[in-house]
Coordinates of C-alpha atoms in Angstrom, one line a residue:
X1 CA 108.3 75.6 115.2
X2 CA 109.9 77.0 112.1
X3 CA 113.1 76.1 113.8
X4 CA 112.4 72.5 114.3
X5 CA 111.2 72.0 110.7
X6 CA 114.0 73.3 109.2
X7 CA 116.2 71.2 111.4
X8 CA 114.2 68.1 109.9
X9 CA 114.7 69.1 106.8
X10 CA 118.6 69.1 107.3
X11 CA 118.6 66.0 108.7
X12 CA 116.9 64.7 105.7
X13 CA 118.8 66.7 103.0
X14 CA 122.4 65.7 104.9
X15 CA 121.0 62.0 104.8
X16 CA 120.4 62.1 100.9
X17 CA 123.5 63.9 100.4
X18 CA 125.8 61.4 102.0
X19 CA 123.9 58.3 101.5
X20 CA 123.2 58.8 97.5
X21 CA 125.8 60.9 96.5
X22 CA 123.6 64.3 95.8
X23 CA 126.2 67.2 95.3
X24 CA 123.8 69.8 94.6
X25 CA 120.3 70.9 96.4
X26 CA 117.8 73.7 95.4
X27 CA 114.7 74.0 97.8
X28 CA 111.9 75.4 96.3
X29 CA 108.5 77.1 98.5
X30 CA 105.7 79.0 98.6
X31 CA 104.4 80.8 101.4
X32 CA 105.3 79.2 104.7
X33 CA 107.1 76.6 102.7
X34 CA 108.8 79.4 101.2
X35 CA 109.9 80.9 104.3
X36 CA 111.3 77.6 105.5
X37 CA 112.8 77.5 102.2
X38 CA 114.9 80.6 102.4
X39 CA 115.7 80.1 105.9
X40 CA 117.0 76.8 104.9
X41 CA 119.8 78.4 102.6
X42 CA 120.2 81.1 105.4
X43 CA 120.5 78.8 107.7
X44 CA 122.1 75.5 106.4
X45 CA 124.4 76.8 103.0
X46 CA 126.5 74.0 102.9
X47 CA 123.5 71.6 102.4
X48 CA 120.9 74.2 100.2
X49 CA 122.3 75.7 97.4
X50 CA 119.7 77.7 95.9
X51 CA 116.1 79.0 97.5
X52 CA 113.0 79.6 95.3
X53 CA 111.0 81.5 98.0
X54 CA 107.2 82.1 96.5
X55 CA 104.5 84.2 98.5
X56 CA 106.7 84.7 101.5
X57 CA 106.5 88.0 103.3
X58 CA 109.5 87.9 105.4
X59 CA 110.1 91.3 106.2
X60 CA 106.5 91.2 107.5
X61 CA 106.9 88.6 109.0
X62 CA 110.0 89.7 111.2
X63 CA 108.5 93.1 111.6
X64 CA 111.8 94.2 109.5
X65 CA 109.5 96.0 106.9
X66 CA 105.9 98.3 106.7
X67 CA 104.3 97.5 103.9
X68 CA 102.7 100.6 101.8
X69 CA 99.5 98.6 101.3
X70 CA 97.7 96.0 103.9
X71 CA 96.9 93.0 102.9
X72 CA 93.2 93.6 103.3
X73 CA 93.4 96.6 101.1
X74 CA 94.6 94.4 98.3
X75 CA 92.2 92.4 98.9
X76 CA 89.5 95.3 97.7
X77 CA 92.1 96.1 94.8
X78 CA 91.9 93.2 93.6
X79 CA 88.1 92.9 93.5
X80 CA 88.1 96.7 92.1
X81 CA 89.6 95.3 89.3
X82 CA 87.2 93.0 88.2
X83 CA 84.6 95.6 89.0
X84 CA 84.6 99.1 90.7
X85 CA 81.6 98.7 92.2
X86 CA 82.3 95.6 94.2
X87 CA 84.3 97.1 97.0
X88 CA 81.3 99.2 97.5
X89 CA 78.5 96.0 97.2
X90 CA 80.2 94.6 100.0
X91 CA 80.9 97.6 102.2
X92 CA 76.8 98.4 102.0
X93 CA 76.6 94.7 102.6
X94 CA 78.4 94.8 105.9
X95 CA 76.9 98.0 106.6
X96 CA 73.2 96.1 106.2
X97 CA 74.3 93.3 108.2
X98 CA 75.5 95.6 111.6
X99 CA 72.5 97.7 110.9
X100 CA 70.3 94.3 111.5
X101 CA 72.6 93.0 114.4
X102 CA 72.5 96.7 116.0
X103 CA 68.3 96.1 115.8
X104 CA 68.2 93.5 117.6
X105 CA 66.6 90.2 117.9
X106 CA 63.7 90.5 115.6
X107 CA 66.2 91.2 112.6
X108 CA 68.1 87.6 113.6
X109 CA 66.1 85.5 111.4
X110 CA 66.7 87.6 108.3
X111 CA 70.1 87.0 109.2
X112 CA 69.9 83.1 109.7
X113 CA 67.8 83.2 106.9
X114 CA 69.8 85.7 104.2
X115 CA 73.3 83.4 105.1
X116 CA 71.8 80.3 104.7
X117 CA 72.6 79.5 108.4
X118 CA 72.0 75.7 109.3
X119 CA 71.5 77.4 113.3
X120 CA 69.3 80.1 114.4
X121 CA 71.7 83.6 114.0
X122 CA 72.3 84.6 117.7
X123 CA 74.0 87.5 119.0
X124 CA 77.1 85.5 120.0
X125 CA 77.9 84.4 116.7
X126 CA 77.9 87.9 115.2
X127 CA 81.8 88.6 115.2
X128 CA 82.5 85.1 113.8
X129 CA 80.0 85.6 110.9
X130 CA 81.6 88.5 109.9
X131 CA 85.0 86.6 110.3
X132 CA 83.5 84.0 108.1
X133 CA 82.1 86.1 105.1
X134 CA 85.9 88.5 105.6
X135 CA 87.5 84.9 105.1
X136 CA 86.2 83.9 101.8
X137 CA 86.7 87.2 100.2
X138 CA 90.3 87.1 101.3
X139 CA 90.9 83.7 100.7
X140 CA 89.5 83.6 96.9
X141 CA 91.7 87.1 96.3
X142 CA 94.8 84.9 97.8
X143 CA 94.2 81.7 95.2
X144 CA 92.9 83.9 92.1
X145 CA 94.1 81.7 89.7
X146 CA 93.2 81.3 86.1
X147 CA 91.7 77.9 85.7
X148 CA 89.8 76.1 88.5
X149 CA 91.6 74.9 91.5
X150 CA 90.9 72.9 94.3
X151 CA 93.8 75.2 96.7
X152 CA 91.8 75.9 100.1
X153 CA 88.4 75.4 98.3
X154 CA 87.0 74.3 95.3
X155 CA 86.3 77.2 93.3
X156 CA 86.1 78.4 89.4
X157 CA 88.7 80.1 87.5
X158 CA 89.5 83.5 88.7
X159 CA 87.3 83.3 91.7
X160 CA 87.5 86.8 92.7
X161 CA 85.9 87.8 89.0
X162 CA 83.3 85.0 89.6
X163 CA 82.4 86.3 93.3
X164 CA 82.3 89.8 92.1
X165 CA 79.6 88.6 89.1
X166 CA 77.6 87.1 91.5
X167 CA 77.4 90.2 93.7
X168 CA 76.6 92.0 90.8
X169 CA 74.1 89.4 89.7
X170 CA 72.3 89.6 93.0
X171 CA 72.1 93.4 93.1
X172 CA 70.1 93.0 89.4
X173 CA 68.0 90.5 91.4
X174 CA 66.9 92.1 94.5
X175 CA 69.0 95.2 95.1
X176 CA 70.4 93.9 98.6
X177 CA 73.9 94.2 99.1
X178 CA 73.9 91.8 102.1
X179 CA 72.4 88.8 100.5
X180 CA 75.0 89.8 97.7
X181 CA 77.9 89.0 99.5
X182 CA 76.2 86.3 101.4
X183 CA 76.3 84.5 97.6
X184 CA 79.5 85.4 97.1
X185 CA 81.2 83.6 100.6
X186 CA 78.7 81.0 99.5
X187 CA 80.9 80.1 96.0
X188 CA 83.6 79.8 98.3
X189 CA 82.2 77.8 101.1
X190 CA 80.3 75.7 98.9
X191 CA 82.4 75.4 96.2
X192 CA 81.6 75.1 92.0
X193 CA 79.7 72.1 92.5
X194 CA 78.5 72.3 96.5
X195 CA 76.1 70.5 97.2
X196 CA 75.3 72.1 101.0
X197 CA 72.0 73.6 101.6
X198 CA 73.3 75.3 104.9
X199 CA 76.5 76.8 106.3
X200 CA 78.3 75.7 109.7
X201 CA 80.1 78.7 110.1
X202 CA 81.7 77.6 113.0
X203 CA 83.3 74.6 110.9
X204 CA 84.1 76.4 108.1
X205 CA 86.0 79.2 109.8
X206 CA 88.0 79.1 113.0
X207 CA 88.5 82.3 114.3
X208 CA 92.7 82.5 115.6
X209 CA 95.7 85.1 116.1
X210 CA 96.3 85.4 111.7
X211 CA 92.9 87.6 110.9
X212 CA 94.1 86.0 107.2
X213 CA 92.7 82.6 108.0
X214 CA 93.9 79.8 110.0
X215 CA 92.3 76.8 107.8
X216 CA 90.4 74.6 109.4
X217 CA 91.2 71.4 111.8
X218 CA 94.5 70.4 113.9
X219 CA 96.6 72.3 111.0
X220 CA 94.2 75.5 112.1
X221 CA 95.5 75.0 115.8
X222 CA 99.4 74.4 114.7
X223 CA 99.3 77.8 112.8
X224 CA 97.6 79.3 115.6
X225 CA 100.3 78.6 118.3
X226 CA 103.3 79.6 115.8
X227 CA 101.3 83.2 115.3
X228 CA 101.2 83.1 119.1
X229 CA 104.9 82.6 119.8
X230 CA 106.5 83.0 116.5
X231 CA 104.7 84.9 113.8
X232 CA 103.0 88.4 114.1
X233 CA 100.5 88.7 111.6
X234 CA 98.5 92.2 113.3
X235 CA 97.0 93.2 110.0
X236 CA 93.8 95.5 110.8
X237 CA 91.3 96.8 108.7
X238 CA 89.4 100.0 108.5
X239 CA 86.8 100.2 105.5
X240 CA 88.4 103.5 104.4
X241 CA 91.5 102.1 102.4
X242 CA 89.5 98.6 102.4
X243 CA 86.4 97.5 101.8
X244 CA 85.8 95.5 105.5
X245 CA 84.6 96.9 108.8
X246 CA 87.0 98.2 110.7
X247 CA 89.0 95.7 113.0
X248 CA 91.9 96.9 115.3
X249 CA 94.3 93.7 115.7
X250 CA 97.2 94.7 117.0
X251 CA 100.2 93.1 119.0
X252 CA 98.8 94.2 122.5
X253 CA 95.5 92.6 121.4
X254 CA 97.0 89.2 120.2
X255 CA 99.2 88.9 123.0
X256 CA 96.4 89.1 125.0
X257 CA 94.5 86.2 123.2
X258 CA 97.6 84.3 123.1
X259 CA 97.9 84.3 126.7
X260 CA 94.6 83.5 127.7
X261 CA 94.5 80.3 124.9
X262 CA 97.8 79.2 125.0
X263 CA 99.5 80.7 128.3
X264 CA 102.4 82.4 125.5
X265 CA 103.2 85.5 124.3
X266 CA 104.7 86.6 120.9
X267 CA 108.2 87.4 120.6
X268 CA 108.1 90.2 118.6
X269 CA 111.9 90.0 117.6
X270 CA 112.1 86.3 117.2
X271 CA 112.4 86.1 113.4
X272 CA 114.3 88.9 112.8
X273 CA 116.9 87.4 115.8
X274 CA 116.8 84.0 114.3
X275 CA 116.9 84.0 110.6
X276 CA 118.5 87.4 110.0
X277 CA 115.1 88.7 107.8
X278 CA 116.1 92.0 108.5
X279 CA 118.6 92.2 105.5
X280 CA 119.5 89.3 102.7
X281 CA 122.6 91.7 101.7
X282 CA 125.2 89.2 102.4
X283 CA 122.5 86.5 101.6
X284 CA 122.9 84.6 98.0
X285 CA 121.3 81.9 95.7
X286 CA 117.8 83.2 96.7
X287 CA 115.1 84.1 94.4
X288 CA 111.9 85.3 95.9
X289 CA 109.0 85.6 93.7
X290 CA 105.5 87.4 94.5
X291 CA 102.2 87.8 92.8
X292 CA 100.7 90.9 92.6
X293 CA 97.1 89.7 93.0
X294 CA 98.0 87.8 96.0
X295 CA 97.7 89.8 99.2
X296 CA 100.9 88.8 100.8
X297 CA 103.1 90.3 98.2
X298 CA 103.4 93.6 100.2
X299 CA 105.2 92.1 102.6
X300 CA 107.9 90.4 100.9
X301 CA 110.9 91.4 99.1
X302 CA 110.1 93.4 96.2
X303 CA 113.3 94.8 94.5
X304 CA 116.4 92.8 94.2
X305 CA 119.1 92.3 97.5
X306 CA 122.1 92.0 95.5
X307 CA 123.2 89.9 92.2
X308 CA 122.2 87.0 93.7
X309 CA 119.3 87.3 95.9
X310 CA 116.4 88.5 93.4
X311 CA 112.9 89.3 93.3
X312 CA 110.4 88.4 90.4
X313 CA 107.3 89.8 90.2
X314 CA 103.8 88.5 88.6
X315 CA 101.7 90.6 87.4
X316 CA 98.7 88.6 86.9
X317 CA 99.6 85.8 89.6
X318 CA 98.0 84.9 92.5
X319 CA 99.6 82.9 96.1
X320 CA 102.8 81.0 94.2
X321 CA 101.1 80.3 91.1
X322 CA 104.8 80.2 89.7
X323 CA 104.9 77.0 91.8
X324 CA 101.9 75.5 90.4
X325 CA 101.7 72.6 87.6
X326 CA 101.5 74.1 84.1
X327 CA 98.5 75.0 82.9
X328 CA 97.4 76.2 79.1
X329 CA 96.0 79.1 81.1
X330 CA 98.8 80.2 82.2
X331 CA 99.0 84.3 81.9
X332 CA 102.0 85.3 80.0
X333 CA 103.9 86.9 83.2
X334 CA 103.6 83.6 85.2
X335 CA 105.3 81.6 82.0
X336 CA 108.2 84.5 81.8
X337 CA 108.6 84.3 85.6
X338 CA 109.1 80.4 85.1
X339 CA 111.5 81.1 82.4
X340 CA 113.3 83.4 84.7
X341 CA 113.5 81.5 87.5
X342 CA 114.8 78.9 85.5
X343 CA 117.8 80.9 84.3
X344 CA 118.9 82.1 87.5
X345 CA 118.8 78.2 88.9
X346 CA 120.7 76.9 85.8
X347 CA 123.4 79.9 86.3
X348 CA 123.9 79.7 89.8
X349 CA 124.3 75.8 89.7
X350 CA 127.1 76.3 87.1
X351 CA 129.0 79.0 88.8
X352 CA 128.8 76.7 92.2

């Protein structure tokens, strides 16, 4: 649990502190790791003395917060900018694909065939192949970063521009929206250089209570069971202000998942209760930074608390990019967020 690891962390922090004579700590985090990072100055002040929180959607998180856009709705903004008509070439995709399903049986191979499917399409894998396609349109809009990156994939520079050329690129070619966004999960799944000639959906995508992706392997099943007891990450879609089918995922629905998986339910009041996410007013020494490409940035602090818990935005940054090596493609608002960040650290250090 959240609770445990930032426990850990204390223990280690308090051990370095005493045993090596550290006087001053700043923890630094991007997306879980940022949560854990701001908890950790909520929670332990006398041993963190300044949070760098990147990508970290607390409010969301603690059901504190609505955000004004969905994540999957900034998902299709953020391929709308790199072209208008790719919200629309994958819509029509999905549309062609639950057309097909809807026909039946002798469409199947069309579908096994049009996916690159290493197994014969069946009717039981029809949810998860949507799941799978959804989760490498999301995924590349979360780590659309400016040079190539090997983040949860191996994929180009700017991803979501190279999956949106390819759609494009496809509809030149054959005019079929649905093989057009079967290419474009393919640059994700398969990577720059992939060598794969067929797709194991059921490998590449686990299906689990975050509709955002789970990963893959035993960290896919540890993020699992912390949505099911601590996290509630019901984020639907609807294909009017998004560009997927519609999905209702609500709390009654994951609580019912969770229960029949794990044998828990969610606590829908367990952040908030534990880590005070509701309001960082008294809060200090906590700078929480989002990128506006990334999806997550709607549901995290914004504006700034108070003088000393602040929010930096990115324009042209993707999940914690601000936490990333530098790069000589760096935009310009990632470098002045650095710079800012920066300042803030070096002046709270000296007035503490």
């Amino acid at each position: 649990s959240s609770m445990q690891a930032t426990s850990d962390f204390a223990q280690v922090i308090n051990f370095y502190k005493t045993h090596y004579n550290i006087t001053k700590v700043v923890s630094f985090g991007g997306s879980y790791g940022g949560m854990l990072t701001a908890w950790m100055r909520i929670r332990y002040p006398q041993l963190v003395d300044i949070a760098l929180a990147a990508s970290s959607p607390l409010p969301m998180m603690a059901k504190t917060a609505k955000p004004e856009q969905t994540f999957f709705q900034i998902v299709t903004n953020d391929f709308e900018m790199s072209d208008e008509q790719c919200p629309t070439i994958v819509r029509n995709g999905f549309s062609k694909l639950y057309r097909l399903y809807h026909q039946g049986s002798s469409s199947f191979d069309q579908i096994t065939e049009t996916f690159k499917l290493c197994s014969a399409f069946n009717e039981s894998q029809f949810d998860h192949l949507v799941g799978w396609v959804r989760n490498a349109m999301l995924t590349m809009a979360m780590v659309d970063y400016p040079y190539s990156a090997e983040f949860l994939g191996s994929l180009p520079a700017w991803p979501v521009d190279a999956a949106c050329k390819i759609m494009l690129n496809e509809m030149t070619k054959s005019n079929d929206p649905m093989k057009a966004i079967a290419e474009a999960a393919g640059l994700f799944y398969n990577g720059t250089n992939g060598q794969k000639k067929c797709f194991k959906i059921y490998d590449e995508f686990i299906e689990c209570a975050d509709l955002t992706g789970c990963g893959t392997g035993v960290e896919a099943i540890a993020w699992d069971w912390q949505c099911c007891t601590e996290f509630q990450l019901a984020t639907p879609s609807n294909n009017v202000t998004d560009m997927f089918p519609p999905l209702e995922w609500n709390d009654e629905i994951v609580g019912k998942y969770c229960k029949e998986k794990y044998g828990v339910s969610p606590d829908p009041v367990r952040v908030s209760r534990e880590y005070w996410s509701a309001d960082f007013e008294t809060a200090s020494n906590i700078i929480f930074s989002n990128g506006l490409l990334d999806p997550w940035h709607a549901g995290g602090v914004l504006e700034d608390v108070n003088r000393r818990v602040k929010a930096i935005l990115i324009e042209d940054g993707a999940h914690h990019l601000d936490l990333r090596g530098r790069d000589k493609k760096d935009p310009e608002s990632v470098i002045t967020a650095r710079k800012q960040e920066v300042s803030l650290i070096r002046k709270w250090l000296k007035r503490n």
